[in-house]
Short mmCIF file of C-alpha atoms in Angstrom, two decimals:
data_model
loop_
_atom_site.label_atom_id
_atom_site.label_comp_id
_atom_site.label_asym_id
_atom_site.label_seq_id
_atom_site.Cartn_x
_atom_site.Cartn_y
_atom_site.Cartn_z
CA MET A 1 41.42 -79.96 -52.67
CA ASN A 2 41.49 -76.04 -53.02
CA SER A 3 44.50 -73.65 -51.69
CA GLU A 4 42.02 -73.05 -47.89
CA ARG A 5 41.54 -76.51 -46.80
CA SER A 6 44.27 -77.75 -47.72
CA ARG A 7 45.80 -75.93 -45.03
CA TRP A 8 43.98 -76.58 -42.36
CA VAL A 9 44.44 -80.66 -43.46
CA ALA A 10 47.93 -80.07 -43.35
CA LEU A 11 47.72 -78.18 -39.86
CA ALA A 12 45.87 -81.77 -38.71
CA VAL A 13 49.01 -83.57 -40.00
CA LEU A 14 51.35 -81.51 -38.41
CA CYS A 15 49.32 -81.71 -34.90
CA THR A 16 48.90 -85.43 -35.07
CA GLY A 17 52.26 -85.68 -35.66
CA MET A 18 52.96 -83.63 -32.01
CA LEU A 19 50.81 -85.64 -30.26
CA MET A 20 52.67 -88.95 -31.06
CA ILE A 21 55.37 -86.90 -29.41
CA VAL A 22 53.07 -85.92 -26.11
CA LEU A 23 51.75 -89.38 -25.92
CA ASP A 24 55.14 -91.03 -25.78
CA VAL A 25 55.95 -89.37 -22.47
CA THR A 26 52.81 -90.07 -20.88
CA VAL A 27 51.91 -93.73 -22.37
CA VAL A 28 56.01 -94.80 -21.19
CA ASN A 29 55.04 -92.98 -17.60
CA VAL A 30 52.13 -96.13 -17.54
CA ALA A 31 53.86 -98.63 -18.94
CA LEU A 32 57.14 -98.16 -16.57
CA PRO A 33 56.50 -101.41 -14.12
CA ALA A 34 55.79 -103.86 -16.68
CA ILE A 35 58.76 -102.94 -18.47
CA GLN A 36 60.83 -103.46 -15.28
CA THR A 37 59.27 -106.72 -14.74
CA ASP A 38 59.74 -107.42 -17.97
CA LEU A 39 63.77 -106.74 -18.58
CA GLY A 40 64.91 -106.47 -15.37
CA PHE A 41 65.72 -102.52 -14.69
CA THR A 42 66.65 -102.03 -11.17
CA GLN A 43 64.59 -98.96 -9.22
CA SER A 44 66.82 -97.00 -10.14
CA SER A 45 68.13 -97.83 -13.78
CA LEU A 46 64.25 -97.68 -14.26
CA ALA A 47 64.84 -93.95 -14.85
CA TRP A 48 66.35 -93.81 -17.27
CA VAL A 49 63.54 -95.14 -20.34
CA VAL A 50 62.32 -91.28 -19.35
CA ASN A 51 66.16 -89.76 -18.51
CA ALA A 52 67.32 -90.63 -21.67
CA TYR A 53 64.58 -89.43 -23.64
CA LEU A 54 63.92 -86.19 -21.90
CA ILE A 55 68.20 -85.36 -22.39
CA ALA A 56 68.05 -86.22 -25.26
CA PHE A 57 64.42 -83.81 -27.04
CA GLY A 58 65.09 -81.30 -24.27
CA GLY A 59 68.78 -80.52 -25.08
CA LEU A 60 68.51 -80.59 -28.74
CA LEU A 61 64.64 -78.41 -29.33
CA LEU A 62 65.81 -75.06 -29.96
CA LEU A 63 69.02 -76.17 -32.33
CA ALA A 64 66.63 -78.09 -34.65
CA GLY A 65 63.87 -75.35 -33.90
CA ARG A 66 66.88 -72.53 -35.71
CA LEU A 67 68.24 -75.80 -38.29
CA GLY A 68 64.38 -75.29 -39.69
CA ASP A 69 64.99 -71.46 -40.07
CA LEU A 70 68.48 -72.14 -41.62
CA LEU A 71 67.40 -75.50 -43.86
CA SER A 72 64.09 -76.60 -44.04
CA ARG A 73 60.83 -76.31 -41.58
CA ARG A 74 59.55 -78.71 -43.93
CA GLY A 75 63.04 -81.06 -44.50
CA VAL A 76 63.50 -81.02 -40.59
CA PHE A 77 59.31 -82.05 -39.63
CA LEU A 78 60.11 -85.02 -42.05
CA ALA A 79 63.46 -85.93 -41.28
CA GLY A 80 62.67 -85.79 -37.44
CA LEU A 81 59.13 -87.26 -38.19
CA THR A 82 61.84 -90.82 -40.39
CA VAL A 83 63.86 -90.56 -36.84
CA PHE A 84 60.88 -91.15 -34.06
CA VAL A 85 59.76 -93.76 -36.61
CA LEU A 86 62.27 -95.86 -36.92
CA ALA A 87 63.47 -95.56 -33.06
CA SER A 88 60.46 -96.56 -31.83
CA ALA A 89 60.16 -99.59 -33.73
CA ALA A 90 63.91 -100.40 -31.94
CA CYS A 91 61.94 -99.74 -28.29
CA GLY A 92 59.25 -101.86 -29.41
CA LEU A 93 61.66 -104.45 -30.44
CA ALA A 94 63.88 -104.26 -27.32
CA GLY A 95 65.04 -107.02 -25.79
CA SER A 96 67.36 -105.29 -23.66
CA GLN A 97 67.96 -102.94 -21.21
CA GLU A 98 71.06 -101.09 -22.91
CA VAL A 99 69.12 -101.50 -26.42
CA LEU A 100 65.76 -99.44 -24.94
CA ILE A 101 67.40 -96.95 -23.56
CA ALA A 102 69.91 -95.97 -26.07
CA ALA A 103 66.54 -96.71 -28.30
CA ARG A 104 65.18 -94.23 -25.94
CA PHE A 105 67.86 -91.54 -26.13
CA VAL A 106 67.88 -91.34 -30.26
CA GLN A 107 63.45 -91.47 -30.25
CA GLY A 108 64.10 -87.55 -28.19
CA VAL A 109 66.46 -86.71 -31.36
CA GLY A 110 63.32 -87.44 -33.37
CA GLY A 111 60.92 -86.15 -31.03
CA ALA A 112 63.07 -82.56 -30.75
CA MET A 113 63.12 -81.88 -34.89
CA THR A 114 59.65 -83.33 -35.24
CA SER A 115 58.26 -80.91 -32.22
CA ALA A 116 60.67 -78.54 -32.69
CA VAL A 117 59.66 -76.69 -35.89
CA ILE A 118 55.72 -77.31 -35.66
CA LEU A 119 54.31 -73.79 -34.31
CA GLY A 120 57.02 -72.11 -36.81
CA VAL A 121 55.38 -73.70 -39.92
CA ILE A 122 52.04 -73.08 -38.18
CA VAL A 123 52.60 -69.03 -38.27
CA THR A 124 54.00 -68.68 -41.75
CA MET A 125 50.72 -71.26 -42.94
CA PHE A 126 48.08 -69.20 -40.80
CA PRO A 127 49.36 -64.72 -41.49
CA GLU A 128 45.68 -63.84 -40.78
CA PRO A 129 45.70 -63.26 -37.05
CA ARG A 130 42.18 -63.99 -36.30
CA GLU A 131 43.05 -67.91 -38.37
CA ARG A 132 46.69 -67.74 -36.53
CA ALA A 133 44.80 -68.43 -32.85
CA ARG A 134 41.91 -70.66 -34.45
CA ALA A 135 45.01 -73.03 -35.15
CA ILE A 136 47.38 -72.08 -32.95
CA GLY A 137 44.30 -73.08 -30.22
CA PHE A 138 44.64 -76.76 -32.47
CA TYR A 139 48.01 -76.94 -31.74
CA SER A 140 47.70 -75.99 -27.71
CA PHE A 141 45.82 -79.13 -27.18
CA VAL A 142 47.46 -81.67 -28.69
CA ALA A 143 50.58 -80.16 -26.93
CA SER A 144 48.48 -79.68 -23.64
CA ALA A 145 46.02 -82.20 -23.53
CA GLY A 146 48.37 -85.06 -24.70
CA GLY A 147 49.71 -86.18 -21.37
CA SER A 148 46.25 -87.17 -19.48
CA ILE A 149 44.78 -88.78 -23.06
CA GLY A 150 48.14 -90.77 -23.52
CA LEU A 151 47.67 -91.90 -19.58
CA LEU A 152 44.05 -93.47 -21.35
CA ALA A 153 46.60 -94.36 -24.69
CA GLY A 154 48.64 -96.58 -22.23
CA GLY A 155 46.85 -98.45 -20.06
CA VAL A 156 44.71 -99.78 -22.77
CA LEU A 157 47.74 -100.76 -24.98
CA THR A 158 49.91 -102.08 -21.71
CA GLN A 159 47.09 -104.42 -19.59
CA GLY A 160 44.99 -105.10 -23.62
CA ILE A 161 48.65 -105.83 -24.84
CA ASN A 162 51.70 -105.36 -23.76
CA TRP A 163 54.53 -102.86 -22.92
CA HIS A 164 56.22 -102.89 -26.71
CA TRP A 165 53.16 -102.00 -27.87
CA ILE A 166 53.37 -98.60 -26.93
CA PHE A 167 55.81 -98.22 -29.16
CA PHE A 168 54.58 -100.27 -32.34
CA VAL A 169 51.87 -98.50 -32.39
CA ASN A 170 54.48 -95.10 -33.47
CA VAL A 171 54.90 -96.74 -36.77
CA PRO A 172 52.09 -97.20 -38.70
CA ILE A 173 51.37 -93.25 -37.57
CA GLY A 174 54.57 -91.65 -37.93
CA LEU A 175 54.27 -93.21 -41.45
CA ALA A 176 50.69 -92.08 -42.33
CA THR A 177 51.76 -88.66 -40.71
CA GLY A 178 55.10 -88.82 -42.98
CA VAL A 179 53.16 -89.52 -46.40
CA ALA A 180 50.49 -86.80 -45.77
CA ALA A 181 53.20 -84.47 -44.45
CA MET A 182 54.96 -84.93 -48.09
CA ARG A 183 51.57 -84.52 -49.95
CA LEU A 184 50.91 -81.11 -47.49
CA LEU A 185 52.84 -79.00 -45.79
CA PRO A 186 54.45 -76.68 -48.44
CA ARG A 187 57.97 -76.60 -49.44
CA ASP A 188 60.12 -74.01 -47.89
CA ARG A 189 63.87 -73.14 -48.29
CA GLY A 190 65.93 -71.51 -45.73
CA LEU A 191 68.17 -69.00 -44.97
CA GLY A 192 70.62 -71.64 -45.98
CA LEU A 193 73.75 -72.80 -43.05
CA ARG A 194 75.77 -69.76 -44.34
CA GLY A 195 73.02 -67.59 -42.96
CA GLY A 196 73.56 -69.09 -39.39
CA ALA A 197 75.48 -72.06 -39.46
CA ASP A 198 77.76 -71.19 -35.54
CA LEU A 199 78.66 -74.56 -35.16
CA PRO A 200 80.59 -73.46 -31.41
CA GLY A 201 77.35 -71.97 -30.92
CA ALA A 202 75.24 -74.90 -31.65
CA VAL A 203 77.90 -77.16 -30.00
CA LEU A 204 77.13 -75.36 -26.45
CA ILE A 205 73.92 -73.98 -26.41
CA THR A 206 73.54 -78.42 -26.80
CA ALA A 207 75.76 -79.23 -23.93
CA ALA A 208 74.36 -76.80 -21.44
CA LEU A 209 70.75 -77.32 -22.30
CA MET A 210 71.68 -81.74 -22.41
CA LEU A 211 73.69 -80.96 -18.71
CA GLY A 212 71.15 -78.72 -17.47
CA VAL A 213 68.03 -81.57 -18.32
CA TYR A 214 70.34 -84.20 -17.27
CA THR A 215 71.39 -82.27 -14.05
CA ILE A 216 67.58 -81.46 -12.45
CA VAL A 217 66.22 -85.59 -14.04
CA GLN A 218 68.87 -87.59 -12.54
CA PRO A 219 71.24 -86.59 -9.19
CA ALA A 220 68.74 -83.68 -8.19
CA ALA A 221 65.90 -85.70 -8.58
CA GLU A 222 68.15 -88.29 -6.28
CA LEU A 223 70.42 -86.35 -4.57
CA GLY A 224 68.76 -83.33 -3.61
CA TRP A 225 69.20 -79.85 -4.98
CA GLY A 226 71.89 -79.10 -1.73
CA SER A 227 74.19 -82.29 -3.38
CA ALA A 228 77.44 -80.69 -4.07
CA GLN A 229 77.04 -82.84 -7.72
CA THR A 230 73.63 -81.27 -7.93
CA LEU A 231 75.24 -77.64 -7.90
CA SER A 232 78.22 -78.44 -9.33
CA LEU A 233 76.79 -79.08 -12.95
CA LEU A 234 74.04 -76.70 -12.11
CA ALA A 235 77.18 -74.14 -12.15
CA VAL A 236 78.57 -76.12 -15.21
CA SER A 237 75.39 -76.05 -17.54
CA ALA A 238 74.67 -72.36 -16.16
CA ALA A 239 78.80 -71.13 -17.26
CA LEU A 240 77.68 -73.04 -20.41
CA LEU A 241 75.16 -70.81 -21.31
CA ALA A 242 76.87 -67.69 -20.44
CA LEU A 243 79.13 -69.00 -22.69
CA PHE A 244 76.45 -69.03 -25.58
CA VAL A 245 75.03 -65.81 -25.11
CA LEU A 246 78.41 -64.06 -25.44
CA ARG A 247 79.55 -65.94 -27.77
CA GLU A 248 76.59 -65.44 -30.16
CA ALA A 249 76.32 -61.55 -28.87
CA ARG A 250 79.49 -61.16 -30.62
CA ALA A 251 79.18 -64.03 -33.47
CA ARG A 252 78.86 -62.42 -37.67
CA ARG A 253 76.61 -65.19 -38.11
CA PRO A 254 75.11 -65.88 -35.14
CA LEU A 255 72.87 -69.26 -34.31
CA VAL A 256 70.89 -67.75 -31.85
CA PRO A 257 69.91 -63.73 -33.18
CA LEU A 258 69.97 -61.91 -29.41
CA ARG A 259 67.70 -59.85 -30.86
CA VAL A 260 64.18 -62.81 -30.39
CA PHE A 261 65.05 -62.52 -26.48
CA ARG A 262 63.95 -58.30 -26.74
CA SER A 263 60.94 -58.92 -27.60
CA ALA A 264 58.76 -58.23 -23.82
CA ASN A 265 56.21 -60.74 -24.87
CA VAL A 266 58.61 -63.24 -26.18
CA SER A 267 60.69 -63.39 -23.44
CA GLY A 268 57.58 -62.71 -20.35
CA ALA A 269 55.34 -65.63 -22.97
CA ASN A 270 57.99 -67.97 -22.30
CA ALA A 271 59.14 -67.01 -18.41
CA VAL A 272 55.55 -67.79 -17.96
CA GLN A 273 55.48 -71.05 -20.40
CA ALA A 274 58.78 -72.48 -18.02
CA LEU A 275 57.29 -71.98 -14.48
CA THR A 276 52.90 -72.47 -15.37
CA VAL A 277 54.28 -76.00 -17.12
CA ALA A 278 56.29 -76.67 -13.67
CA GLY A 279 53.66 -76.07 -11.34
CA MET A 280 50.75 -77.79 -12.47
CA PHE A 281 53.57 -80.90 -13.64
CA GLY A 282 52.36 -81.95 -10.25
CA MET A 283 49.07 -82.86 -11.39
CA PHE A 284 50.06 -84.94 -13.72
CA PHE A 285 52.40 -87.11 -12.06
CA LEU A 286 51.45 -87.00 -8.15
CA GLY A 287 47.87 -86.92 -9.27
CA VAL A 288 48.61 -89.90 -10.67
CA LEU A 289 50.26 -91.26 -7.83
CA TYR A 290 47.41 -90.70 -5.52
CA LEU A 291 44.36 -92.45 -7.30
CA GLN A 292 46.75 -95.26 -7.57
CA ARG A 293 48.19 -95.26 -4.23
CA VAL A 294 45.24 -93.41 -2.48
CA LEU A 295 42.17 -94.58 -4.43
CA GLY A 296 42.83 -97.74 -5.34
CA TYR A 297 42.49 -96.61 -9.38
CA ASP A 298 43.93 -98.97 -11.98
CA ALA A 299 46.68 -97.70 -15.53
CA LEU A 300 43.25 -97.66 -17.60
CA GLY A 301 40.66 -96.05 -14.56
CA THR A 302 43.59 -93.51 -13.87
CA GLY A 303 43.45 -92.63 -17.90
CA LEU A 304 39.71 -92.26 -17.86
CA ALA A 305 39.56 -90.85 -14.44
CA PHE A 306 41.51 -87.50 -16.43
CA LEU A 307 39.09 -87.98 -20.09
CA PRO A 308 37.39 -85.66 -18.54
CA GLN A 309 39.71 -82.48 -18.66
CA SER A 310 40.95 -83.24 -22.05
CA ILE A 311 37.43 -82.95 -23.75
CA VAL A 312 37.21 -79.24 -21.66
CA MET A 313 40.74 -78.33 -22.25
CA GLY A 314 39.96 -79.70 -26.10
CA ALA A 315 36.13 -77.84 -26.84
CA LEU A 316 38.60 -74.80 -25.41
CA SER A 317 41.60 -74.93 -27.69
CA LEU A 318 39.88 -75.89 -30.57
CA ARG A 319 36.09 -73.95 -30.05
CA TYR A 320 36.43 -71.35 -27.72
CA SER A 321 39.96 -70.33 -27.38
CA GLU A 322 40.26 -68.24 -31.12
CA ARG A 323 36.67 -66.20 -29.69
CA LEU A 324 38.75 -65.29 -26.34
CA VAL A 325 41.78 -64.08 -27.89
CA THR A 326 39.85 -61.28 -30.29
CA ARG A 327 37.43 -60.56 -27.58
CA PHE A 328 39.87 -59.68 -24.42
CA GLY A 329 42.91 -60.31 -26.34
CA ALA A 330 45.68 -62.12 -26.15
CA LYS A 331 47.26 -61.40 -22.70
CA SER A 332 43.94 -60.61 -20.80
CA THR A 333 42.84 -64.49 -21.48
CA LEU A 334 45.92 -65.94 -20.50
CA LEU A 335 45.58 -63.84 -17.04
CA GLY A 336 42.52 -65.47 -16.61
CA GLY A 337 43.90 -68.20 -17.85
CA LEU A 338 46.86 -68.62 -15.26
CA VAL A 339 44.52 -67.74 -12.78
CA LEU A 340 42.00 -71.10 -12.75
CA ILE A 341 45.33 -73.25 -12.99
CA ALA A 342 46.27 -72.17 -10.22
CA LEU A 343 43.11 -72.29 -8.60
CA GLY A 344 42.40 -75.75 -9.24
CA LEU A 345 46.16 -76.89 -8.08
CA ALA A 346 44.94 -74.76 -4.42
CA LEU A 347 41.90 -76.80 -4.62
CA PHE A 348 43.78 -80.64 -4.93
CA ALA A 349 46.09 -78.93 -2.39
CA ARG A 350 43.02 -79.94 0.44
CA VAL A 351 43.14 -84.18 -1.28
CA PRO A 352 42.22 -85.57 1.57
CA ALA A 353 43.19 -89.33 2.82
CA GLY A 354 39.59 -91.27 2.44
CA GLY A 355 38.70 -88.66 -0.61
CA SER A 356 36.26 -89.12 -3.45
CA TYR A 357 37.28 -88.55 -6.83
CA LEU A 358 34.20 -86.65 -7.62
CA VAL A 359 34.29 -84.61 -4.45
CA ASP A 360 37.67 -84.13 -4.14
CA VAL A 361 39.69 -84.47 -7.99
CA LEU A 362 37.27 -83.67 -10.95
CA PRO A 363 35.86 -80.16 -9.33
CA ALA A 364 40.00 -79.80 -9.52
CA THR A 365 40.46 -80.92 -13.08
CA LEU A 366 38.05 -79.31 -13.95
CA LEU A 367 39.04 -75.95 -13.60
CA LEU A 368 42.84 -77.05 -14.52
CA GLY A 369 41.09 -78.25 -17.88
CA VAL A 370 39.30 -74.78 -18.28
CA GLY A 371 42.01 -72.44 -17.20
CA ILE A 372 44.80 -74.84 -19.69
CA GLY A 373 42.22 -74.92 -22.71
CA GLY A 374 41.54 -71.13 -22.69
CA GLY A 375 44.61 -69.31 -21.52
CA PHE A 376 47.54 -71.83 -22.85
CA PRO A 377 46.42 -70.56 -26.47
CA ALA A 378 46.84 -67.17 -26.14
CA LEU A 379 50.27 -68.24 -24.59
CA ALA A 380 51.82 -69.45 -27.71
CA ALA A 381 50.45 -66.53 -29.37
CA LEU A 382 52.54 -64.57 -27.28
CA ALA A 383 55.28 -66.58 -26.97
CA MET A 384 55.45 -66.40 -31.00
CA SER A 385 54.80 -62.93 -31.41
CA GLY A 386 58.56 -61.29 -32.20
CA ALA A 387 59.03 -63.95 -34.78
CA THR A 388 59.49 -63.05 -38.37
CA ARG A 389 59.75 -65.88 -41.51
CA ASP A 390 63.18 -65.97 -40.68
CA ASP A 391 63.33 -66.71 -37.55
CA ALA A 392 59.81 -68.67 -36.66
CA GLY A 393 61.52 -71.92 -36.09
CA LEU A 394 63.95 -70.74 -33.67
CA ALA A 395 60.89 -69.17 -31.69
CA SER A 396 58.71 -71.89 -32.41
CA GLY A 397 61.79 -74.73 -30.40
CA LEU A 398 62.41 -72.29 -28.19
CA VAL A 399 58.90 -72.66 -26.81
CA ASN A 400 59.56 -76.01 -26.46
CA THR A 401 62.33 -76.26 -24.71
CA THR A 402 60.85 -73.67 -21.73
CA ALA A 403 58.47 -76.13 -22.35
CA GLN A 404 60.18 -79.25 -21.37
CA VAL A 405 62.98 -77.89 -18.70
CA GLY A 406 59.88 -76.81 -16.79
CA ALA A 407 58.12 -79.63 -16.81
CA ALA A 408 61.81 -81.29 -15.80
CA LEU A 409 62.13 -79.12 -13.75
CA GLY A 410 58.66 -79.14 -12.17
CA LEU A 411 58.72 -83.35 -11.41
CA ALA A 412 62.11 -82.74 -10.33
CA VAL A 413 60.86 -80.32 -7.93
CA LEU A 414 57.37 -80.89 -6.47
CA ALA A 415 58.29 -84.72 -6.11
CA THR A 416 61.25 -84.29 -4.38
CA LEU A 417 59.34 -81.83 -1.91
CA SER A 418 56.50 -84.64 -1.81
CA ALA A 419 59.03 -87.30 -1.13
CA THR A 420 60.84 -84.76 2.22
CA ARG A 421 57.47 -83.74 3.59
CA THR A 422 56.11 -88.11 2.92
CA GLY A 423 59.63 -88.84 5.44
CA GLN A 424 59.10 -86.24 8.28
CA LEU A 425 55.05 -87.11 8.04
CA ALA A 426 56.44 -91.08 8.30
CA ALA A 427 58.84 -89.94 11.20
CA GLU A 428 57.14 -88.53 13.15
CA GLY A 429 54.34 -91.94 13.06
CA ARG A 430 51.71 -90.52 10.87
CA PRO A 431 49.62 -93.25 9.64
CA GLU A 432 51.58 -94.31 5.47
CA VAL A 433 48.33 -92.49 3.45
CA GLU A 434 48.72 -89.88 6.33
CA ALA A 435 51.73 -89.25 5.44
CA LEU A 436 52.61 -90.03 1.76
CA ILE A 437 49.05 -86.95 1.77
CA GLY A 438 50.86 -85.01 3.62
CA GLY A 439 53.90 -84.35 0.94
CA PHE A 440 50.63 -84.36 -2.41
CA GLN A 441 49.20 -81.90 -0.26
CA LEU A 442 52.71 -79.43 0.12
CA ALA A 443 53.16 -79.96 -3.36
CA PHE A 444 50.23 -78.52 -5.23
CA LEU A 445 51.08 -75.89 -2.56
CA VAL A 446 53.57 -74.52 -4.14
CA GLY A 447 52.69 -76.00 -8.24
CA ALA A 448 50.00 -73.35 -6.72
CA ALA A 449 52.48 -70.57 -6.24
CA LEU A 450 54.90 -70.82 -8.97
CA VAL A 451 51.51 -70.12 -11.07
CA ALA A 452 51.15 -67.61 -8.84
CA VAL A 453 54.46 -66.41 -9.83
CA SER A 454 54.18 -66.60 -13.48
CA PHE A 455 51.39 -64.42 -13.10
CA VAL A 456 52.22 -61.43 -11.98
CA ILE A 457 55.74 -61.83 -14.84
CA ALA A 458 52.30 -61.72 -17.35
CA LEU A 459 50.61 -58.99 -15.75
CA THR A 460 53.87 -56.66 -15.19
CA VAL A 461 56.04 -57.94 -18.36
CA ILE A 462 53.76 -58.81 -21.20
CA ARG A 463 52.18 -55.58 -23.44
CA PRO A 464 48.86 -55.78 -23.97
CA GLU A 465 48.64 -56.40 -28.01
CA ARG A 466 47.21 -53.47 -29.75
CA ARG A 467 43.68 -53.49 -30.74
CA ASP A 468 42.36 -52.12 -33.93
CA ALA A 469 39.74 -52.78 -36.10
CA ALA A 470 40.60 -51.63 -38.97
CA GLN A 471 43.82 -53.67 -38.74
CA ASP A 472 42.57 -56.70 -38.02
CA GLU A 473 40.68 -56.79 -40.66
CA GLY A 474 43.27 -55.17 -43.25
CA ALA A 475 45.69 -58.05 -41.60
CA HIS A 476 46.02 -60.66 -44.35
CA ASP A 477 46.54 -58.31 -46.82
CA ILE A 478 48.80 -56.43 -45.26
CA HIS A 479 51.10 -59.20 -44.62
CA GLU A 480 50.92 -60.55 -48.29
CA ALA A 481 52.32 -57.63 -49.22
CA HIS A 482 55.02 -57.25 -46.80
CA ASP A 483 56.18 -61.08 -45.95
CA ASP A 484 59.57 -59.54 -44.33
CA LEU A 485 57.53 -57.70 -41.43
CA PRO A 486 57.28 -59.20 -38.01
CA ILE A 487 54.92 -62.16 -38.07
CA ALA A 488 51.63 -60.48 -35.01
CA VAL A 489 49.82 -62.94 -33.46
CA GLY A 490 46.21 -62.28 -31.86
CA ILE A 491 44.63 -59.86 -32.91
#
């Protein structure tokens, strides 16, 4: 296999690993009722099947990405894949609540290690801007469309076999991915632990992120954002984060060099991603509830309902995103995508009690699919644009962290707003379905508003890329001659 072809096959291997991680979240959501019945979970304890994974995953992404820079991105990817596969087998074999929750936490650790370094590997494997834009398009499709594909896979496995197989299916896929990765991923040597093994910094950032994610998915979701427990835990998380920043500013060899955040494009793109993911997460969670509780869809039907959106995202991400970024620039492409995402959410906010899929759901999902498929590859490119070869793993981990925190925040905020509004309408004597719809509509409007805020940030903070055709054509040679220069993404 020649080196040119092997790079693209290696990209497929990386994206398979990412797909497995992304699928796991929504696949589990579909199977929760079956898990509750089989293992005897209460409604409150059932949330820990999801939360245990999210806390470990969200808390370790940044640290895992930096460890890839210090040790080896290939090594961290393979180690994470091993942990994820073993934990998946333990989840499938779990016969008690305690075993399943513990295995889900370990699975989150493996998921963080695997996914945190993938973008870092991609930008070093594809130094030429147009090739990198195309490669990031593949990655973005997997990262964004995997959630809706997971709904379909979860319905098929849960209804066709049983819930244990949503975890067992990871084992052969993970093993095959690991074997292929050992053969195809380029060996790399990191800076070494002396280049940034800041143990106090690692403890502070991991504790801050884990506590922050826990607060969002547990007390904030159950007790409300104004409760004493929620506010106190958020204050502790913010204090730990502030101590981490202070530590990194003074450390001789910081775990996370703060220079990464000096790039307006990197900081702006990550802020845009957190808000956009938070806003559109209502589509995946509340959209599913609308289909099931109002339109009467089962798990398999729900997955099929989101399939057109995945197809649109795939067509744009895989075939046209590189052309859009090359022709219009990453910033312009991102802005167009954000407009379409906001319009799709606003259209969702009009869903009626007696709605239909073709009239009230499909148009909104297609708008979102076009916006995500076109905008998210450009967003990923901008978020990685300030990374050097030594910081690519850190930048990759940061991208995944902001997406994960945005998803957790969006779910907690939008679900709380929706439930509160539904309760208010029910107390006023509205019919059950009408009250439910009122909650969904408010959440979708707030989601659209969050995306609108992210549009303003993208417009004012992110800087347009330099569009120089001569530089474009010579980019590959420049990168080979100057490996120590910052990696420029886009054109």
